[in-house]
Amino acid sequence: MERLFQCYDIDAQQSEMSSAPSLKEDEDTECLQQIRNLLSPGYIKELLQVYMNSGKGINQLGNQYQCETKDNKLEHITLQIIEANSGFTVLSIGLCSPKHCNTPESFSTLTAFIDKQFRAADSNSTLEARMINPKLFNTDLNAGAIIMILIIAFLVFLWIAGIIVAYTKIGDKFCESREETKIHERKSKWALALYSFNPFSNLNKIVSVDTEGDKTLWVLNGVRVFSMAWVIIGHSFSSIITTSVSNLQSLGQLFDTFHFGIIGGGMFAVDSFFWLSGFLTFYIITSKMYAKKELKSIGGFIMLYVHRFLRLIFPLAFVQFFMMFLMRYFGSGPLYWQAWNFSNKSCNTYWWSNLVFINNFVPWNIMDSCMSWTWYLANDFQFFAVSPFIIMAYCYNRKIAYIICFILVLISMGLSGVITAIHNVNPMTQARDYDAFSLMYTKPWTRMGPYFLGAVFGFSYFELTMREVYIDLGYTTFNKLYSYLRDSRATSLALAFIGVAITAIFCFPLGSYFNECGNMFDTSLPSNCWGYFPSVLFNTLSRVSFVFGLSLLLLPTFVNRLRIIRGLLCNELFVVLARLSYIAYLLHPIVIFWNYFDAKQGVYASTHDLWFFGIGSVIVTYLLTIPFTLLCEAPFMNLEKYLLMPFKKKQQATKDSFNYVGESQLILNETADGDEEEPTLVLKKFD
């Protein structure tokens, strides 16, 4: 960044006019003629319009719409300086210029001249100039967009068909009273398939909350929703650096404040999701396998993975193709189409790796991936792949399963420390070397620690709930701990206090890191100012320690202690929002992208504005999840039930619910009350 601002002081360093491209009289062009006209006395009005609607400084985009005149002589373009290696935009400035100067030929001459100035100031500069004219982008509907529109239209048609099936006798198998039989008993299979798309019944299942039964695990709904909000707000703060910030030179100061200590800690919210996923997966599958050992057959294991894949793939594919083919038509800002092309370019090559959940490996560099935030799904799917085998070991010998989980946690911590030491990764898991970032941030060997620590506590909760059913579980170490917490309020409070302290110890140093290291955007500063040992220690311990602190906070709630915390996290609203969190996870970066890059003016970043935008992004994201859930998630959850039923035992009892799939069915993203939401895999059994 320092080199960049040095390049702007070219006139002070040397006279560059001599290096400008010379133009002979016989090389006169329409662009030069229009420029001469603007500078002539009769064109003062047009010259004033050029000045008023052009940017006056770094990342000021001017006024795109007021620039264009009725006689169509002026057009708005954007000059950008990019980092050649990564393709990231360093800065932009809007220009209201004569129309004939906005051709690719004119662009190439000007950008070549600007590039020469960067090389003159710094021979090693990787900065390049480019010009953007939104009118040169093709905004016609392509084949992919047309297909996506047809798919959405077909899904809406299925909505209508589902409503008709629900409120008529179409598809009824017999003529008994409609009030006396449930719809899944009355309708034929094909009618039930259509009924799966009924938006009214699906919406009712999303917003309905069953207040009967055990609510102990409702606390997990609150943890999930708060973690999702933390992620969205954190991405809103961090994504500001990718757009046109008019106060770019003071932007680094925003990250040196107390606020960033809170926001920066959002990186641990992802580890909370891994912990929740491990907890619910191991608790509920163990509760099924420990008694009947049904899932030890080859068919049972296959069904685990089939359901896991089907439950994830439909929302993921729909959102991915929606972004690839339709999002380009949802914005018109001066930077929108260029930004869309940049963010979408990898999808043309690597769209398939997302759909088979290997996108944390292919491509290796996360910056080259399609919908880069979906690396989480790939890791979670891979962790699940080994989970049934560990659960099987637990059914035979609990100690072996615990040892396996602890070994995996220790391996994850050890590899995090080794990678930090080798590549000098800073506490934000960033390094000058992009490969180091990919090694540290998105790969399973550094992310599996929180998941398998969650598995340990999932086993512990199974032992707590089944201590009276299985005699051998009554005197386990965890049950002794739970009994002590149940009998001692002081111990529960102390454990919760320790848990909060541990999480805070690892959250707030992220904010202080930038206070100590200075401007995070100044590339002349070292990538890591903490030193070797502090960084290795922090990255080794931070992820696992954070979720361990979260575990200590939640343990007393499992025995009905900490009523204030339970009252906060067990709110019925969180039950509903938790069901929407998977789609919210997929959609929220698209919402943030749309708001930032469709901006008609450069953004002036302030803590106040970023907080409001972050909270607004949470609200808008969750509102948008409702139609997306009704289109691509809830119908296919219901449809899967009817397609897989012939391969399963006939149920003794059935339930027409948002996540009904029958006994022994695995449900991804189940919330604590048995409803589905964000990336976790759980087992549902109906009594």
PDB file of N, CA and C in Angstrom, residues 326-417:
ATOM      1  N   LEU A 326     -27.575 -16.209 -12.336  1.00  0.00           N
ATOM      2  CA  LEU A 326     -28.587 -15.163 -12.184  1.00  0.00           C
ATOM      3  C   LEU A 326     -28.102 -13.925 -11.448  1.00  0.00           C
ATOM      4  N   MET A 327     -27.119 -14.073 -10.569  1.00  0.00           N
ATOM      5  CA  MET A 327     -26.706 -12.923  -9.766  1.00  0.00           C
ATOM      6  C   MET A 327     -26.141 -11.789 -10.621  1.00  0.00           C
ATOM      7  N   ARG A 328     -25.654 -12.082 -11.793  1.00  0.00           N
ATOM      8  CA  ARG A 328     -25.085 -11.035 -12.639  1.00  0.00           C
ATOM      9  C   ARG A 328     -26.135 -10.012 -13.057  1.00  0.00           C
ATOM     10  N   TYR A 329     -27.415 -10.403 -13.004  1.00  0.00           N
ATOM     11  CA  TYR A 329     -28.490  -9.506 -13.435  1.00  0.00           C
ATOM     12  C   TYR A 329     -29.126  -8.741 -12.276  1.00  0.00           C
ATOM     13  N   PHE A 330     -28.594  -8.899 -11.070  1.00  0.00           N
ATOM     14  CA  PHE A 330     -29.204  -8.278  -9.898  1.00  0.00           C
ATOM     15  C   PHE A 330     -28.513  -6.974  -9.495  1.00  0.00           C
ATOM     16  N   GLY A 331     -27.554  -6.517 -10.276  1.00  0.00           N
ATOM     17  CA  GLY A 331     -26.859  -5.289  -9.931  1.00  0.00           C
ATOM     18  C   GLY A 331     -26.513  -4.484 -11.167  1.00  0.00           C
ATOM     19  N   SER A 332     -26.267  -3.197 -10.965  1.00  0.00           N
ATOM     20  CA  SER A 332     -25.932  -2.319 -12.083  1.00  0.00           C
ATOM     21  C   SER A 332     -24.910  -1.258 -11.698  1.00  0.00           C
ATOM     22  N   GLY A 333     -24.279  -1.416 -10.540  1.00  0.00           N
ATOM     23  CA  GLY A 333     -23.286  -0.442 -10.105  1.00  0.00           C
ATOM     24  C   GLY A 333     -22.069  -0.446 -11.007  1.00  0.00           C
ATOM     25  N   PRO A 334     -21.244   0.589 -10.921  1.00  0.00           N
ATOM     26  CA  PRO A 334     -20.079   0.695 -11.817  1.00  0.00           C
ATOM     27  C   PRO A 334     -19.072  -0.438 -11.663  1.00  0.00           C
ATOM     28  N   LEU A 335     -19.059  -1.103 -10.514  1.00  0.00           N
ATOM     29  CA  LEU A 335     -18.101  -2.185 -10.290  1.00  0.00           C
ATOM     30  C   LEU A 335     -18.756  -3.560 -10.292  1.00  0.00           C
ATOM     31  N   TYR A 336     -20.068  -3.608 -10.436  1.00  0.00           N
ATOM     32  CA  TYR A 336     -20.787  -4.850 -10.154  1.00  0.00           C
ATOM     33  C   TYR A 336     -20.399  -5.977 -11.100  1.00  0.00           C
ATOM     34  N   TRP A 337     -20.454  -5.731 -12.395  1.00  0.00           N
ATOM     35  CA  TRP A 337     -20.219  -6.831 -13.330  1.00  0.00           C
ATOM     36  C   TRP A 337     -18.776  -7.303 -13.300  1.00  0.00           C
ATOM     37  N   GLN A 338     -17.850  -6.377 -13.151  1.00  0.00           N
ATOM     38  CA  GLN A 338     -16.452  -6.780 -13.060  1.00  0.00           C
ATOM     39  C   GLN A 338     -16.219  -7.622 -11.814  1.00  0.00           C
ATOM     40  N   ALA A 339     -16.803  -7.200 -10.688  1.00  0.00           N
ATOM     41  CA  ALA A 339     -16.661  -7.961  -9.447  1.00  0.00           C
ATOM     42  C   ALA A 339     -17.323  -9.322  -9.576  1.00  0.00           C
ATOM     43  N   TRP A 340     -18.476  -9.366 -10.236  1.00  0.00           N
ATOM     44  CA  TRP A 340     -19.159 -10.648 -10.425  1.00  0.00           C
ATOM     45  C   TRP A 340     -18.304 -11.579 -11.279  1.00  0.00           C
ATOM     46  N   ASN A 341     -17.718 -11.059 -12.344  1.00  0.00           N
ATOM     47  CA  ASN A 341     -16.856 -11.887 -13.189  1.00  0.00           C
ATOM     48  C   ASN A 341     -15.676 -12.439 -12.406  1.00  0.00           C
ATOM     49  N   PHE A 342     -15.079 -11.596 -11.557  1.00  0.00           N
ATOM     50  CA  PHE A 342     -13.917 -12.033 -10.781  1.00  0.00           C
ATOM     51  C   PHE A 342     -14.306 -13.116  -9.782  1.00  0.00           C
ATOM     52  N   SER A 343     -15.410 -12.912  -9.061  1.00  0.00           N
ATOM     53  CA  SER A 343     -15.813 -13.873  -8.035  1.00  0.00           C
ATOM     54  C   SER A 343     -16.352 -15.155  -8.641  1.00  0.00           C
ATOM     55  N   ASN A 344     -16.814 -15.076  -9.884  1.00  0.00           N
ATOM     56  CA  ASN A 344     -17.463 -16.229 -10.499  1.00  0.00           C
ATOM     57  C   ASN A 344     -16.553 -17.004 -11.438  1.00  0.00           C
ATOM     58  N   LYS A 345     -15.359 -16.479 -11.706  1.00  0.00           N
ATOM     59  CA  LYS A 345     -14.522 -17.097 -12.729  1.00  0.00           C
ATOM     60  C   LYS A 345     -14.121 -18.521 -12.369  1.00  0.00           C
ATOM     61  N   SER A 346     -13.889 -18.780 -11.071  1.00  0.00           N
ATOM     62  CA  SER A 346     -13.480 -20.122 -10.665  1.00  0.00           C
ATOM     63  C   SER A 346     -14.620 -21.124 -10.770  1.00  0.00           C
ATOM     64  N   CYS A 347     -15.855 -20.631 -10.729  1.00  0.00           N
ATOM     65  CA  CYS A 347     -16.994 -21.548 -10.803  1.00  0.00           C
ATOM     66  C   CYS A 347     -17.076 -22.227 -12.160  1.00  0.00           C
ATOM     67  N   ASN A 348     -16.581 -21.573 -13.199  1.00  0.00           N
ATOM     68  CA  ASN A 348     -16.601 -22.195 -14.519  1.00  0.00           C
ATOM     69  C   ASN A 348     -15.703 -23.421 -14.580  1.00  0.00           C
ATOM     70  N   THR A 349     -14.700 -23.468 -13.707  1.00  0.00           N
ATOM     71  CA  THR A 349     -13.752 -24.586 -13.701  1.00  0.00           C
ATOM     72  C   THR A 349     -14.017 -25.575 -12.584  1.00  0.00           C
ATOM     73  N   TYR A 350     -14.348 -25.069 -11.398  1.00  0.00           N
ATOM     74  CA  TYR A 350     -14.393 -25.930 -10.212  1.00  0.00           C
ATOM     75  C   TYR A 350     -15.791 -26.073  -9.611  1.00  0.00           C
ATOM     76  N   TRP A 351     -16.839 -25.799 -10.386  1.00  0.00           N
ATOM     77  CA  TRP A 351     -18.193 -25.925  -9.851  1.00  0.00           C
ATOM     78  C   TRP A 351     -18.466 -27.332  -9.345  1.00  0.00           C
ATOM     79  N   TRP A 352     -17.894 -28.329  -9.989  1.00  0.00           N
ATOM     80  CA  TRP A 352     -18.182 -29.724  -9.675  1.00  0.00           C
ATOM     81  C   TRP A 352     -17.592 -30.154  -8.337  1.00  0.00           C
ATOM     82  N   SER A 353     -16.448 -29.549  -7.941  1.00  0.00           N
ATOM     83  CA  SER A 353     -15.803 -29.988  -6.699  1.00  0.00           C
ATOM     84  C   SER A 353     -16.656 -29.650  -5.482  1.00  0.00           C
ATOM     85  N   ASN A 354     -17.452 -28.581  -5.561  1.00  0.00           N
ATOM     86  CA  ASN A 354     -18.380 -28.277  -4.470  1.00  0.00           C
ATOM     87  C   ASN A 354     -19.423 -29.369  -4.316  1.00  0.00           C
ATOM     88  N   LEU A 355     -19.891 -29.904  -5.424  1.00  0.00           N
ATOM     89  CA  LEU A 355     -21.009 -30.840  -5.406  1.00  0.00           C
ATOM     90  C   LEU A 355     -20.596 -32.241  -4.971  1.00  0.00           C
ATOM     91  N   VAL A 356     -19.297 -32.502  -4.900  1.00  0.00           N
ATOM     92  CA  VAL A 356     -18.824 -33.787  -4.367  1.00  0.00           C
ATOM     93  C   VAL A 356     -18.030 -33.575  -3.079  1.00  0.00           C
ATOM     94  N   PHE A 357     -18.073 -32.345  -2.552  1.00  0.00           N
ATOM     95  CA  PHE A 357     -17.533 -32.010  -1.233  1.00  0.00           C
ATOM     96  C   PHE A 357     -16.032 -32.294  -1.096  1.00  0.00           C
ATOM     97  N   ILE A 358     -15.298 -31.890  -2.135  1.00  0.00           N
ATOM     98  CA  ILE A 358     -13.839 -31.954  -2.049  1.00  0.00           C
ATOM     99  C   ILE A 358     -13.238 -30.583  -2.351  1.00  0.00           C
ATOM    100  N   ASN A 359     -14.055 -29.532  -2.261  1.00  0.00           N
ATOM    101  CA  ASN A 359     -13.596 -28.198  -2.639  1.00  0.00           C
ATOM    102  C   ASN A 359     -12.616 -27.601  -1.638  1.00  0.00           C
ATOM    103  N   ASN A 360     -12.366 -28.278  -0.520  1.00  0.00           N
ATOM    104  CA  ASN A 360     -11.279 -27.827   0.351  1.00  0.00           C
ATOM    105  C   ASN A 360      -9.932 -28.385  -0.116  1.00  0.00           C
ATOM    106  N   PHE A 361      -9.955 -29.267  -1.115  1.00  0.00           N
ATOM    107  CA  PHE A 361      -8.725 -29.791  -1.713  1.00  0.00           C
ATOM    108  C   PHE A 361      -8.598 -29.408  -3.186  1.00  0.00           C
ATOM    109  N   VAL A 362      -9.707 -29.329  -3.890  1.00  0.00           N
ATOM    110  CA  VAL A 362      -9.704 -29.021  -5.328  1.00  0.00           C
ATOM    111  C   VAL A 362     -10.596 -27.800  -5.564  1.00  0.00           C
ATOM    112  N   PRO A 363      -9.994 -26.645  -5.857  1.00  0.00           N
ATOM    113  CA  PRO A 363      -8.562 -26.374  -6.002  1.00  0.00           C
ATOM    114  C   PRO A 363      -7.873 -26.282  -4.643  1.00  0.00           C
ATOM    115  N   TRP A 364      -6.569 -26.435  -4.651  1.00  0.00           N
ATOM    116  CA  TRP A 364      -5.825 -26.420  -3.394  1.00  0.00           C
ATOM    117  C   TRP A 364      -5.894 -25.055  -2.720  1.00  0.00           C
ATOM    118  N   ASN A 365      -5.732 -24.011  -3.507  1.00  0.00           N
ATOM    119  CA  ASN A 365      -5.773 -22.650  -2.979  1.00  0.00           C
ATOM    120  C   ASN A 365      -7.223 -22.206  -2.848  1.00  0.00           C
ATOM    121  N   ILE A 366      -7.638 -21.863  -1.639  1.00  0.00           N
ATOM    122  CA  ILE A 366      -9.028 -21.493  -1.394  1.00  0.00           C
ATOM    123  C   ILE A 366      -9.428 -20.266  -2.190  1.00  0.00           C
ATOM    124  N   MET A 367      -8.467 -19.392  -2.528  1.00  0.00           N
ATOM    125  CA  MET A 367      -8.785 -18.183  -3.274  1.00  0.00           C
ATOM    126  C   MET A 367      -9.193 -18.491  -4.703  1.00  0.00           C
ATOM    127  N   ASP A 368      -8.936 -19.701  -5.179  1.00  0.00           N
ATOM    128  CA  ASP A 368      -9.288 -20.086  -6.542  1.00  0.00           C
ATOM    129  C   ASP A 368     -10.573 -20.896  -6.610  1.00  0.00           C
ATOM    130  N   SER A 369     -11.258 -21.075  -5.494  1.00  0.00           N
ATOM    131  CA  SER A 369     -12.413 -21.965  -5.457  1.00  0.00           C
ATOM    132  C   SER A 369     -13.698 -21.227  -5.790  1.00  0.00           C
ATOM    133  N   CYS A 370     -14.722 -21.994  -6.096  1.00  0.00           N
ATOM    134  CA  CYS A 370     -16.059 -21.465  -6.367  1.00  0.00           C
ATOM    135  C   CYS A 370     -16.840 -21.425  -5.062  1.00  0.00           C
ATOM    136  N   MET A 371     -17.461 -20.280  -4.767  1.00  0.00           N
ATOM    137  CA  MET A 371     -18.153 -20.106  -3.486  1.00  0.00           C
ATOM    138  C   MET A 371     -17.224 -20.566  -2.361  1.00  0.00           C
ATOM    139  N   SER A 372     -16.157 -19.828  -2.183  1.00  0.00           N
ATOM    140  CA  SER A 372     -15.074 -20.268  -1.305  1.00  0.00           C
ATOM    141  C   SER A 372     -15.531 -20.574   0.111  1.00  0.00           C
ATOM    142  N   TRP A 373     -16.620 -19.942   0.560  1.00  0.00           N
ATOM    143  CA  TRP A 373     -17.066 -20.173   1.938  1.00  0.00           C
ATOM    144  C   TRP A 373     -17.614 -21.578   2.158  1.00  0.00           C
ATOM    145  N   THR A 374     -17.872 -22.336   1.091  1.00  0.00           N
ATOM    146  CA  THR A 374     -18.413 -23.687   1.256  1.00  0.00           C
ATOM    147  C   THR A 374     -17.340 -24.708   1.605  1.00  0.00           C
ATOM    148  N   TRP A 375     -16.110 -24.244   1.858  1.00  0.00           N
ATOM    149  CA  TRP A 375     -15.087 -25.169   2.353  1.00  0.00           C
ATOM    150  C   TRP A 375     -15.565 -25.844   3.638  1.00  0.00           C
ATOM    151  N   TYR A 376     -16.403 -25.157   4.395  1.00  0.00           N
ATOM    152  CA  TYR A 376     -16.900 -25.730   5.648  1.00  0.00           C
ATOM    153  C   TYR A 376     -17.680 -27.016   5.393  1.00  0.00           C
ATOM    154  N   LEU A 377     -18.542 -27.015   4.389  1.00  0.00           N
ATOM    155  CA  LEU A 377     -19.342 -28.204   4.093  1.00  0.00           C
ATOM    156  C   LEU A 377     -18.457 -29.385   3.732  1.00  0.00           C
ATOM    157  N   ALA A 378     -17.409 -29.122   2.956  1.00  0.00           N
ATOM    158  CA  ALA A 378     -16.507 -30.206   2.571  1.00  0.00           C
ATOM    159  C   ALA A 378     -15.855 -30.824   3.798  1.00  0.00           C
ATOM    160  N   ASN A 379     -15.358 -29.999   4.706  1.00  0.00           N
ATOM    161  CA  ASN A 379     -14.742 -30.519   5.926  1.00  0.00           C
ATOM    162  C   ASN A 379     -15.746 -31.300   6.764  1.00  0.00           C
ATOM    163  N   ASP A 380     -16.921 -30.733   6.942  1.00  0.00           N
ATOM    164  CA  ASP A 380     -17.922 -31.387   7.773  1.00  0.00           C
ATOM    165  C   ASP A 380     -18.344 -32.727   7.181  1.00  0.00           C
ATOM    166  N   PHE A 381     -18.464 -32.792   5.858  1.00  0.00           N
ATOM    167  CA  PHE A 381     -18.810 -34.050   5.195  1.00  0.00           C
ATOM    168  C   PHE A 381     -17.704 -35.079   5.390  1.00  0.00           C
ATOM    169  N   GLN A 382     -16.460 -34.642   5.287  1.00  0.00           N
ATOM    170  CA  GLN A 382     -15.339 -35.567   5.456  1.00  0.00           C
ATOM    171  C   GLN A 382     -15.229 -36.056   6.896  1.00  0.00           C
ATOM    172  N   PHE A 383     -15.506 -35.177   7.863  1.00  0.00           N
ATOM    173  CA  PHE A 383     -15.493 -35.608   9.258  1.00  0.00           C
ATOM    174  C   PHE A 383     -16.595 -36.629   9.508  1.00  0.00           C
ATOM    175  N   PHE A 384     -17.742 -36.384   8.905  1.00  0.00           N
ATOM    176  CA  PHE A 384     -18.832 -37.337   9.082  1.00  0.00           C
ATOM    177  C   PHE A 384     -18.482 -38.707   8.514  1.00  0.00           C
ATOM    178  N   ALA A 385     -17.708 -38.721   7.426  1.00  0.00           N
ATOM    179  CA  ALA A 385     -17.387 -39.981   6.762  1.00  0.00           C
ATOM    180  C   ALA A 385     -16.718 -40.975   7.702  1.00  0.00           C
ATOM    181  N   VAL A 386     -15.937 -40.486   8.671  1.00  0.00           N
ATOM    182  CA  VAL A 386     -15.250 -41.391   9.596  1.00  0.00           C
ATOM    183  C   VAL A 386     -16.011 -41.571  10.909  1.00  0.00           C
ATOM    184  N   SER A 387     -17.047 -40.760  11.123  1.00  0.00           N
ATOM    185  CA  SER A 387     -17.749 -40.787  12.410  1.00  0.00           C
ATOM    186  C   SER A 387     -18.408 -42.125  12.729  1.00  0.00           C
ATOM    187  N   PRO A 388     -19.121 -42.773  11.794  1.00  0.00           N
ATOM    188  CA  PRO A 388     -19.766 -44.042  12.147  1.00  0.00           C
ATOM    189  C   PRO A 388     -18.791 -45.111  12.625  1.00  0.00           C
ATOM    190  N   PHE A 389     -17.574 -45.104  12.114  1.00  0.00           N
ATOM    191  CA  PHE A 389     -16.604 -46.107  12.534  1.00  0.00           C
ATOM    192  C   PHE A 389     -16.166 -45.876  13.985  1.00  0.00           C
ATOM    193  N   ILE A 390     -16.019 -44.610  14.363  1.00  0.00           N
ATOM    194  CA  ILE A 390     -15.670 -44.309  15.756  1.00  0.00           C
ATOM    195  C   ILE A 390     -16.836 -44.651  16.675  1.00  0.00           C
ATOM    196  N   ILE A 391     -18.047 -44.385  16.213  1.00  0.00           N
ATOM    197  CA  ILE A 391     -19.227 -44.723  17.014  1.00  0.00           C
ATOM    198  C   ILE A 391     -19.343 -46.232  17.184  1.00  0.00           C
ATOM    199  N   MET A 392     -19.013 -46.980  16.145  1.00  0.00           N
ATOM    200  CA  MET A 392     -19.017 -48.435  16.258  1.00  0.00           C
ATOM    201  C   MET A 392     -18.013 -48.887  17.314  1.00  0.00           C
ATOM    202  N   ALA A 393     -16.830 -48.244  17.301  1.00  0.00           N
ATOM    203  CA  ALA A 393     -15.832 -48.585  18.321  1.00  0.00           C
ATOM    204  C   ALA A 393     -16.367 -48.287  19.713  1.00  0.00           C
ATOM    205  N   TYR A 394     -17.108 -47.204  19.865  1.00  0.00           N
ATOM    206  CA  TYR A 394     -17.681 -46.848  21.164  1.00  0.00           C
ATOM    207  C   TYR A 394     -18.667 -47.916  21.635  1.00  0.00           C
ATOM    208  N   CYS A 395     -19.427 -48.468  20.718  1.00  0.00           N
ATOM    209  CA  CYS A 395     -20.406 -49.495  21.092  1.00  0.00           C
ATOM    210  C   CYS A 395     -19.727 -50.748  21.645  1.00  0.00           C
ATOM    211  N   TYR A 396     -18.514 -51.024  21.203  1.00  0.00           N
ATOM    212  CA  TYR A 396     -17.790 -52.192  21.686  1.00  0.00           C
ATOM    213  C   TYR A 396     -16.901 -51.864  22.883  1.00  0.00           C
ATOM    214  N   ASN A 397     -16.239 -50.708  22.821  1.00  0.00           N
ATOM    215  CA  ASN A 397     -15.314 -50.339  23.894  1.00  0.00           C
ATOM    216  C   ASN A 397     -15.236 -48.815  23.955  1.00  0.00           C
ATOM    217  N   ARG A 398     -15.825 -48.242  24.982  1.00  0.00           N
ATOM    218  CA  ARG A 398     -15.912 -46.785  25.070  1.00  0.00           C
ATOM    219  C   ARG A 398     -14.532 -46.140  25.136  1.00  0.00           C
ATOM    220  N   LYS A 399     -13.604 -46.749  25.851  1.00  0.00           N
ATOM    221  CA  LYS A 399     -12.284 -46.152  26.009  1.00  0.00           C
ATOM    222  C   LYS A 399     -11.576 -45.991  24.664  1.00  0.00           C
ATOM    223  N   ILE A 400     -11.723 -46.992  23.801  1.00  0.00           N
ATOM    224  CA  ILE A 400     -11.072 -46.909  22.487  1.00  0.00           C
ATOM    225  C   ILE A 400     -11.602 -45.710  21.707  1.00  0.00           C
ATOM    226  N   ALA A 401     -12.915 -45.511  21.733  1.00  0.00           N
ATOM    227  CA  ALA A 401     -13.507 -44.385  21.003  1.00  0.00           C
ATOM    228  C   ALA A 401     -13.022 -43.056  21.559  1.00  0.00           C
ATOM    229  N   TYR A 402     -12.975 -42.944  22.881  1.00  0.00           N
ATOM    230  CA  TYR A 402     -12.489 -41.705  23.487  1.00  0.00           C
ATOM    231  C   TYR A 402     -11.029 -41.455  23.117  1.00  0.00           C
ATOM    232  N   ILE A 403     -10.225 -42.502  23.140  1.00  0.00           N
ATOM    233  CA  ILE A 403      -8.804 -42.352  22.796  1.00  0.00           C
ATOM    234  C   ILE A 403      -8.652 -41.883  21.353  1.00  0.00           C
ATOM    235  N   ILE A 404      -9.438 -42.474  20.442  1.00  0.00           N
ATOM    236  CA  ILE A 404      -9.369 -42.066  19.035  1.00  0.00           C
ATOM    237  C   ILE A 404      -9.705 -40.588  18.888  1.00  0.00           C
ATOM    238  N   CYS A 405     -10.772 -40.152  19.549  1.00  0.00           N
ATOM    239  CA  CYS A 405     -11.185 -38.745  19.459  1.00  0.00           C
ATOM    240  C   CYS A 405     -10.107 -37.818  20.007  1.00  0.00           C
ATOM    241  N   PHE A 406      -9.547 -38.158  21.151  1.00  0.00           N
ATOM    242  CA  PHE A 406      -8.522 -37.298  21.743  1.00  0.00           C
ATOM    243  C   PHE A 406      -7.257 -37.267  20.887  1.00  0.00           C
ATOM    244  N   ILE A 407      -6.911 -38.397  20.281  1.00  0.00           N
ATOM    245  CA  ILE A 407      -5.739 -38.424  19.399  1.00  0.00           C
ATOM    246  C   ILE A 407      -5.960 -37.505  18.200  1.00  0.00           C
ATOM    247  N   LEU A 408      -7.153 -37.551  17.610  1.00  0.00           N
ATOM    248  CA  LEU A 408      -7.455 -36.685  16.469  1.00  0.00           C
ATOM    249  C   LEU A 408      -7.417 -35.211  16.866  1.00  0.00           C
ATOM    250  N   VAL A 409      -7.896 -34.906  18.065  1.00  0.00           N
ATOM    251  CA  VAL A 409      -7.834 -33.525  18.554  1.00  0.00           C
ATOM    252  C   VAL A 409      -6.385 -33.077  18.706  1.00  0.00           C
ATOM    253  N   LEU A 410      -5.552 -33.929  19.291  1.00  0.00           N
ATOM    254  CA  LEU A 410      -4.146 -33.582  19.500  1.00  0.00           C
ATOM    255  C   LEU A 410      -3.399 -33.459  18.175  1.00  0.00           C
ATOM    256  N   ILE A 411      -3.719 -34.324  17.221  1.00  0.00           N
ATOM    257  CA  ILE A 411      -3.087 -34.227  15.899  1.00  0.00           C
ATOM    258  C   ILE A 411      -3.428 -32.888  15.252  1.00  0.00           C
ATOM    259  N   SER A 412      -4.693 -32.492  15.349  1.00  0.00           N
ATOM    260  CA  SER A 412      -5.120 -31.217  14.781  1.00  0.00           C
ATOM    261  C   SER A 412      -4.362 -30.055  15.410  1.00  0.00           C
ATOM    262  N   MET A 413      -4.229 -30.073  16.724  1.00  0.00           N
ATOM    263  CA  MET A 413      -3.500 -29.004  17.411  1.00  0.00           C
ATOM    264  C   MET A 413      -2.027 -29.005  17.017  1.00  0.00           C
ATOM    265  N   GLY A 414      -1.433 -30.192  16.953  1.00  0.00           N
ATOM    266  CA  GLY A 414      -0.022 -30.286  16.610  1.00  0.00           C
ATOM    267  C   GLY A 414       0.270 -29.795  15.208  1.00  0.00           C
ATOM    268  N   LEU A 415      -0.571 -30.173  14.242  1.00  0.00           N
ATOM    269  CA  LEU A 415      -0.355 -29.739  12.869  1.00  0.00           C
ATOM    270  C   LEU A 415      -0.548 -28.232  12.727  1.00  0.00           C
ATOM    271  N   SER A 416      -1.481 -27.673  13.480  1.00  0.00           N
ATOM    272  CA  SER A 416      -1.665 -26.216  13.452  1.00  0.00           C
ATOM    273  C   SER A 416      -0.396 -25.513  13.908  1.00  0.00           C
ATOM    274  N   GLY A 417       0.226 -26.035  14.958  1.00  0.00           N
ATOM    275  CA  GLY A 417       1.462 -25.439  15.437  1.00  0.00           C
ATOM    276  C   GLY A 417       2.604 -25.603  14.463  1.00  0.00           C
TER     277      GLY A 417
END
